[in-house]
Coordinates of C-alpha atoms in Angstrom, one line a residue:
M6 CA -1.5 -86.0 -6.4
R7 CA 1.0 -87.4 -4.0
L8 CA 3.9 -85.7 -5.9
N9 CA 2.2 -82.3 -5.6
Y10 CA 1.8 -83.0 -1.9
C11 CA 5.5 -83.6 -1.5
L12 CA 6.4 -80.5 -3.4
T13 CA 4.1 -78.5 -1.2
I14 CA 5.8 -79.8 2.0
L15 CA 9.2 -79.0 0.4
H16 CA 8.2 -75.5 -0.4
V17 CA 6.9 -74.9 3.1
S18 CA 10.1 -76.2 4.6
I19 CA 12.2 -73.8 2.5
L20 CA 10.0 -70.9 3.3
A21 CA 10.3 -71.7 7.1
A22 CA 14.1 -71.8 6.8
L23 CA 14.1 -68.5 5.1
F24 CA 11.8 -67.0 7.6
L25 CA 14.0 -68.2 10.5
T26 CA 17.1 -66.8 8.8
L27 CA 15.5 -63.5 8.3
D28 CA 14.3 -63.4 11.9
A29 CA 17.8 -64.1 13.1
D30 CA 19.2 -61.3 11.0
S31 CA 16.6 -58.9 12.2
T32 CA 17.4 -59.9 15.8
D33 CA 21.1 -59.2 15.2
S34 CA 20.4 -55.9 13.6
T35 CA 18.5 -54.7 16.7
C36 CA 21.4 -55.8 19.0
D37 CA 24.1 -53.5 17.9
I38 CA 26.3 -51.9 20.6
E39 CA 24.6 -48.7 21.7
I40 CA 26.6 -45.7 23.1
R41 CA 24.3 -43.5 25.1
V42 CA 25.9 -40.1 25.1
R43 CA 23.5 -37.2 24.5
R44 CA 24.1 -34.8 21.8
G45 CA 25.6 -31.5 23.0
T46 CA 26.9 -32.9 26.3
V47 CA 29.1 -30.3 28.1
Y48 CA 31.3 -30.6 31.2
E49 CA 32.8 -27.6 33.0
A50 CA 35.7 -27.9 35.4
V51 CA 37.8 -25.7 37.6
L52 CA 41.5 -25.6 36.8
G53 CA 43.4 -28.1 39.0
E54 CA 40.3 -30.1 40.0
D55 CA 39.4 -33.7 39.2
L56 CA 36.8 -34.4 36.5
R57 CA 35.1 -37.6 35.3
I58 CA 33.2 -37.7 32.0
I59 CA 31.1 -40.7 31.2
C60 CA 30.3 -42.9 28.2
S61 CA 27.3 -45.2 28.8
V62 CA 27.3 -48.4 26.7
A63 CA 24.6 -51.1 26.1
F64 CA 25.8 -54.4 24.4
C65 CA 24.4 -57.8 23.4
N66 CA 26.6 -60.4 25.0
N67 CA 29.2 -60.9 27.7
S68 CA 32.2 -60.8 25.4
P69 CA 35.0 -58.5 26.5
L70 CA 34.3 -54.9 25.6
T71 CA 36.9 -52.2 25.0
V72 CA 36.1 -48.5 25.0
S73 CA 38.6 -46.1 23.6
W74 CA 38.6 -42.3 24.0
Y75 CA 39.6 -39.7 21.4
K76 CA 40.1 -36.0 21.5
Y77 CA 39.7 -33.7 18.5
E78 CA 43.0 -31.9 17.6
T79 CA 42.0 -29.4 14.9
T80 CA 39.6 -31.7 12.9
K81 CA 41.2 -35.1 13.5
P82 CA 40.4 -37.4 16.4
V83 CA 43.6 -38.4 18.3
P84 CA 43.7 -41.2 20.9
V85 CA 43.8 -39.8 24.5
D86 CA 47.0 -40.6 26.3
V87 CA 46.0 -42.7 29.3
S88 CA 49.4 -44.2 30.0
S89 CA 50.8 -44.5 33.5
S90 CA 52.7 -41.2 33.0
S91 CA 49.6 -39.2 32.1
H92 CA 47.3 -37.4 34.4
I93 CA 44.3 -38.9 32.5
K94 CA 43.0 -42.3 33.3
T95 CA 40.1 -44.6 32.2
E96 CA 37.8 -46.8 34.3
W97 CA 35.0 -49.3 33.5
T98 CA 32.0 -49.9 35.7
H99 CA 29.5 -52.8 35.1
L100 CA 25.9 -51.6 35.8
K101 CA 23.8 -54.5 34.5
P102 CA 24.6 -57.8 32.7
L103 CA 24.6 -56.0 29.3
E104 CA 25.2 -52.4 30.4
G105 CA 28.2 -50.4 31.7
I106 CA 29.9 -47.0 31.9
S107 CA 33.4 -46.0 30.7
Y108 CA 34.9 -43.1 32.6
L109 CA 37.5 -40.7 31.4
I110 CA 39.1 -39.3 34.5
F111 CA 41.2 -36.1 34.6
Q112 CA 43.4 -35.8 37.7
K113 CA 44.0 -32.1 38.4
I114 CA 42.7 -31.0 35.0
L115 CA 44.9 -28.7 33.0
R116 CA 43.9 -25.7 30.8
N117 CA 44.9 -27.6 27.6
D118 CA 42.5 -30.4 28.5
S119 CA 39.7 -28.3 27.2
G120 CA 38.2 -29.6 23.9
Q121 CA 35.9 -32.1 22.3
Y122 CA 36.0 -35.8 23.2
Q123 CA 34.4 -39.0 21.8
C124 CA 34.2 -42.6 23.1
H125 CA 34.5 -45.5 20.5
T126 CA 33.7 -49.2 20.9
G127 CA 32.7 -52.0 18.5
G128 CA 32.8 -49.8 15.5
S129 CA 30.4 -47.3 17.1
M130 CA 31.2 -43.8 18.3
S131 CA 29.5 -41.4 20.6
H132 CA 28.3 -37.8 20.0
S133 CA 31.0 -35.2 20.9
I134 CA 31.5 -34.4 24.6
N135 CA 32.7 -30.8 25.2
V136 CA 35.0 -30.2 28.1
S137 CA 35.6 -26.6 29.2
V138 CA 38.2 -25.7 31.8
Y139 CA 37.9 -22.4 33.7
G140 CA 38.5 -21.2 37.2
T141 CA 40.6 -19.0 39.5
D142 CA 43.8 -19.3 37.5
S143 CA 43.4 -15.7 36.5
T144 CA 43.4 -14.6 40.1
C145 CA 45.8 -17.3 41.2
D146 CA 48.5 -17.0 38.6
I147 CA 52.1 -17.1 39.9
E148 CA 52.9 -13.5 40.7
I149 CA 56.4 -12.2 40.3
R150 CA 56.8 -9.0 42.4
V151 CA 59.7 -7.2 40.7
R152 CA 59.1 -3.5 40.3
R153 CA 59.5 -2.0 36.8
G154 CA 62.8 -0.1 36.4
T155 CA 64.6 -2.0 39.3
V156 CA 68.3 -1.1 39.2
Y157 CA 71.2 -2.5 41.2
K158 CA 74.7 -0.9 41.4
A159 CA 77.8 -2.8 42.5
L160 CA 81.4 -2.0 42.9
L161 CA 83.7 -4.2 40.8
G162 CA 84.9 -7.2 42.8
E163 CA 82.1 -6.9 45.5
D164 CA 79.4 -9.4 46.2
L165 CA 75.8 -8.6 45.0
R166 CA 72.4 -10.2 45.6
I167 CA 69.5 -9.4 43.4
N168 CA 66.1 -10.7 44.3
C169 CA 62.9 -12.0 42.7
P170 CA 59.9 -12.1 45.1
V171 CA 57.3 -14.7 44.1
A172 CA 53.7 -15.4 45.3
F173 CA 52.2 -18.8 44.2
C174 CA 49.0 -20.7 44.6
N175 CA 49.8 -24.2 46.0
N176 CA 52.6 -26.1 47.6
S177 CA 53.8 -27.8 44.5
P178 CA 57.6 -27.5 43.9
L179 CA 58.5 -24.1 42.4
T180 CA 61.5 -23.6 40.0
V181 CA 62.7 -20.1 39.3
S182 CA 65.1 -19.6 36.4
W183 CA 67.2 -16.5 35.7
Y184 CA 68.0 -15.1 32.3
K185 CA 70.2 -12.3 31.0
F186 CA 69.6 -10.4 27.8
E187 CA 72.4 -10.9 25.3
T188 CA 71.6 -8.4 22.6
T189 CA 67.8 -8.9 22.4
K190 CA 67.6 -12.5 23.3
P191 CA 67.3 -13.8 26.9
V192 CA 69.9 -16.4 27.7
P193 CA 69.9 -18.7 30.8
V194 CA 72.4 -17.5 33.4
D195 CA 75.2 -20.0 34.1
V196 CA 74.8 -21.0 37.8
S197 CA 76.8 -24.2 37.6
S198 CA 79.4 -25.1 40.2
S199 CA 82.2 -23.6 38.1
S200 CA 80.4 -20.2 37.8
H201 CA 80.8 -17.3 40.2
I202 CA 77.1 -16.8 40.0
K203 CA 74.7 -18.8 42.3
T204 CA 71.0 -19.0 43.1
E205 CA 69.3 -19.3 46.4
W206 CA 65.6 -19.8 47.5
T207 CA 64.2 -18.5 50.7
H208 CA 60.6 -19.4 51.9
L209 CA 59.0 -16.4 53.6
K210 CA 55.3 -17.6 54.0
P211 CA 53.4 -20.8 53.0
L212 CA 52.8 -19.3 49.5
E213 CA 55.5 -16.7 49.2
G214 CA 59.3 -16.7 48.8
I215 CA 62.3 -15.0 47.2
S216 CA 64.7 -16.3 44.6
Y217 CA 68.2 -14.7 44.8
L218 CA 70.7 -14.4 42.1
I219 CA 74.1 -14.0 43.8
F220 CA 77.2 -12.6 42.2
Q221 CA 80.4 -13.5 44.0
K222 CA 83.1 -10.9 43.3
I223 CA 81.1 -9.4 40.5
L224 CA 82.8 -8.9 37.1
R225 CA 82.6 -6.0 34.7
N226 CA 80.7 -8.2 32.1
D227 CA 78.0 -9.0 34.7
S228 CA 76.5 -5.7 33.9
G229 CA 73.2 -6.0 31.9
Q230 CA 69.5 -6.7 32.1
Y231 CA 68.2 -9.8 34.0
Q232 CA 64.8 -11.5 34.3
C233 CA 63.4 -14.2 36.6
H234 CA 61.0 -16.8 35.1
T235 CA 58.7 -19.3 36.8
G236 CA 55.4 -21.0 35.9
G237 CA 55.1 -19.4 32.6
S238 CA 55.4 -15.9 34.1
M239 CA 58.4 -13.5 33.8
S240 CA 59.5 -10.5 35.8
H241 CA 60.2 -7.0 34.7
S242 CA 63.8 -6.3 33.7
I243 CA 66.3 -5.9 36.4
N244 CA 69.3 -3.7 35.5
V245 CA 72.7 -4.5 37.0
S246 CA 75.4 -1.8 36.7
V247 CA 79.0 -2.5 37.7
Y248 CA 81.3 0.4 38.2
G249 CA 84.8 1.0 39.6
E250 CA 88.3 0.3 38.2
V251 CA 90.5 -2.7 38.6
K252 CA 93.5 -1.9 40.8
L253 CA 96.6 -3.3 39.3
T254 CA 99.4 -4.1 41.8
T255 CA 103.0 -4.1 40.3
V256 CA 105.3 -6.5 42.0
T257 CA 109.1 -5.9 41.5
W258 CA 111.3 -8.9 42.1
T259 CA 114.9 -8.1 43.1
T260 CA 117.5 -10.8 42.9
L261 CA 120.3 -10.3 45.5
E262 CA 123.7 -11.4 44.2
P263 CA 125.8 -13.3 46.8
E264 CA 128.6 -11.2 48.3
S265 CA 132.1 -12.2 47.4
T266 CA 134.3 -14.2 49.8
E267 CA 136.9 -11.4 50.1
E268 CA 134.2 -8.9 51.2
T269 CA 132.9 -11.2 53.9
F270 CA 136.2 -12.5 55.2
W271 CA 137.9 -9.5 56.8
P272 CA 134.8 -8.3 58.7
N273 CA 134.5 -11.7 60.3
V274 CA 138.2 -11.6 61.2
Y275 CA 137.8 -8.2 62.8
R276 CA 134.8 -9.5 64.8
V277 CA 136.8 -12.5 66.1
V278 CA 139.8 -10.4 67.1
G279 CA 137.6 -7.9 68.9
I280 CA 135.9 -10.7 70.8
M281 CA 139.2 -12.2 71.8
A282 CA 140.6 -8.8 73.0
F283 CA 137.5 -8.3 75.1
V284 CA 137.8 -11.8 76.6
I285 CA 141.5 -11.3 77.4
T286 CA 140.8 -7.9 79.1
V287 CA 138.1 -9.4 81.2
L288 CA 140.3 -12.3 82.3
T289 CA 143.2 -9.9 83.2
V290 CA 141.0 -7.8 85.4
W291 CA 139.6 -10.9 87.1
V292 CA 143.0 -12.4 87.8
A293 CA 144.4 -9.1 89.1
S294 CA 141.5 -8.7 91.5
S295 CA 141.7 -12.3 92.8
C296 CA 145.4 -12.2 93.7
G297 CA 145.0 -9.5 96.4
C298 CA 148.1 -9.3 98.5
K299 CA 150.0 -11.6 96.3
G300 CA 149.9 -9.2 93.6
E301 CA 152.1 -6.4 95.4
S302 CA 156.0 -6.2 95.5
R303 CA 158.0 -8.3 98.0
D304 CA 160.3 -5.4 99.1
T305 CA 157.5 -3.5 100.5
P306 CA 156.3 -4.9 103.8
D307 CA 152.6 -5.4 104.1
L308 CA 151.7 -3.8 107.4
S309 CA 148.5 -5.6 107.5
C310 CA 150.5 -8.8 107.5
Q311 CA 153.0 -7.8 110.3
P312 CA 152.5 -8.3 114.1
S313 CA 151.2 -5.3 116.0
H314 CA 153.4 -3.0 118.1
D315 CA 151.9 -4.3 121.3
A316 CA 152.8 -7.8 120.5
L317 CA 156.5 -6.8 120.0
T318 CA 156.8 -5.2 123.4
T319 CA 155.6 -8.2 125.2
T320 CA 158.0 -10.5 123.6
T321 CA 161.3 -8.5 124.0
I322 CA 164.3 -10.7 125.4
Y323 CA 167.1 -9.0 127.4
E324 CA 170.4 -10.6 126.9
N325 CA 172.5 -8.9 129.7
V326 CA 171.2 -9.5 133.1

């Protein structure tokens, strides 16, 4: 009887252990991580605005929790780029000891951010979250105001400026690129420092400006069709026509042979003799004019040098008294 009693106690102990084990298993099964995203959740955002989509999570303990976000590309979920260089970020907010929210934050959302997203954690995944981007981009596209059929004519060798007026939507930096059609393919215009073609940007209003393509001493092969591109938009074709002819200047170089010594000697001798004769003549005239009375003959008395008649009468001496 006592043996049966012991077996009964053993059986009860085994049954109790099994019951506790089953109870623990049932408790764990009801404590899975729960992602609380409603089926058919949709977010709509205006292009360029910020958007936050949420993924509510309930968990069972205080162990670290990691929530990952995925976007469906075609039919395959791809991890969302939330690196420092991306405009998409994540954020975790603790609400209760065992509840929190993971945010996927779009900073200045883009058109290609539209699509279906899911949050994953602890082997669980949410229902799909649909993001739709719309807005005023259709009325706020960058507008290039180049008229259809625009034509510029330039004389060969002159400077020419062709313009591309642009209206834009915000103050973000704007880059305008110029292309020339070579056969049927647009090719970027060479505007490097070594090129004779330059670009220039002029701000007219807060949201308007003009990009210039400047030809310095335009060449014959600059003729053709051009387009300006910016922000995914392109202008109508701009036709540039170069006319005129190149004026060729012929320069004739003449080499002068040195004159012979005999040809240059006698003219120099004649010049020297002529100069000496002129000098002698001038000296002769000067000497003759400076001599005055001394230059006349001694046999001819100089009346101007003799005493006057009155002086002779007063000095007469009589010898016979």
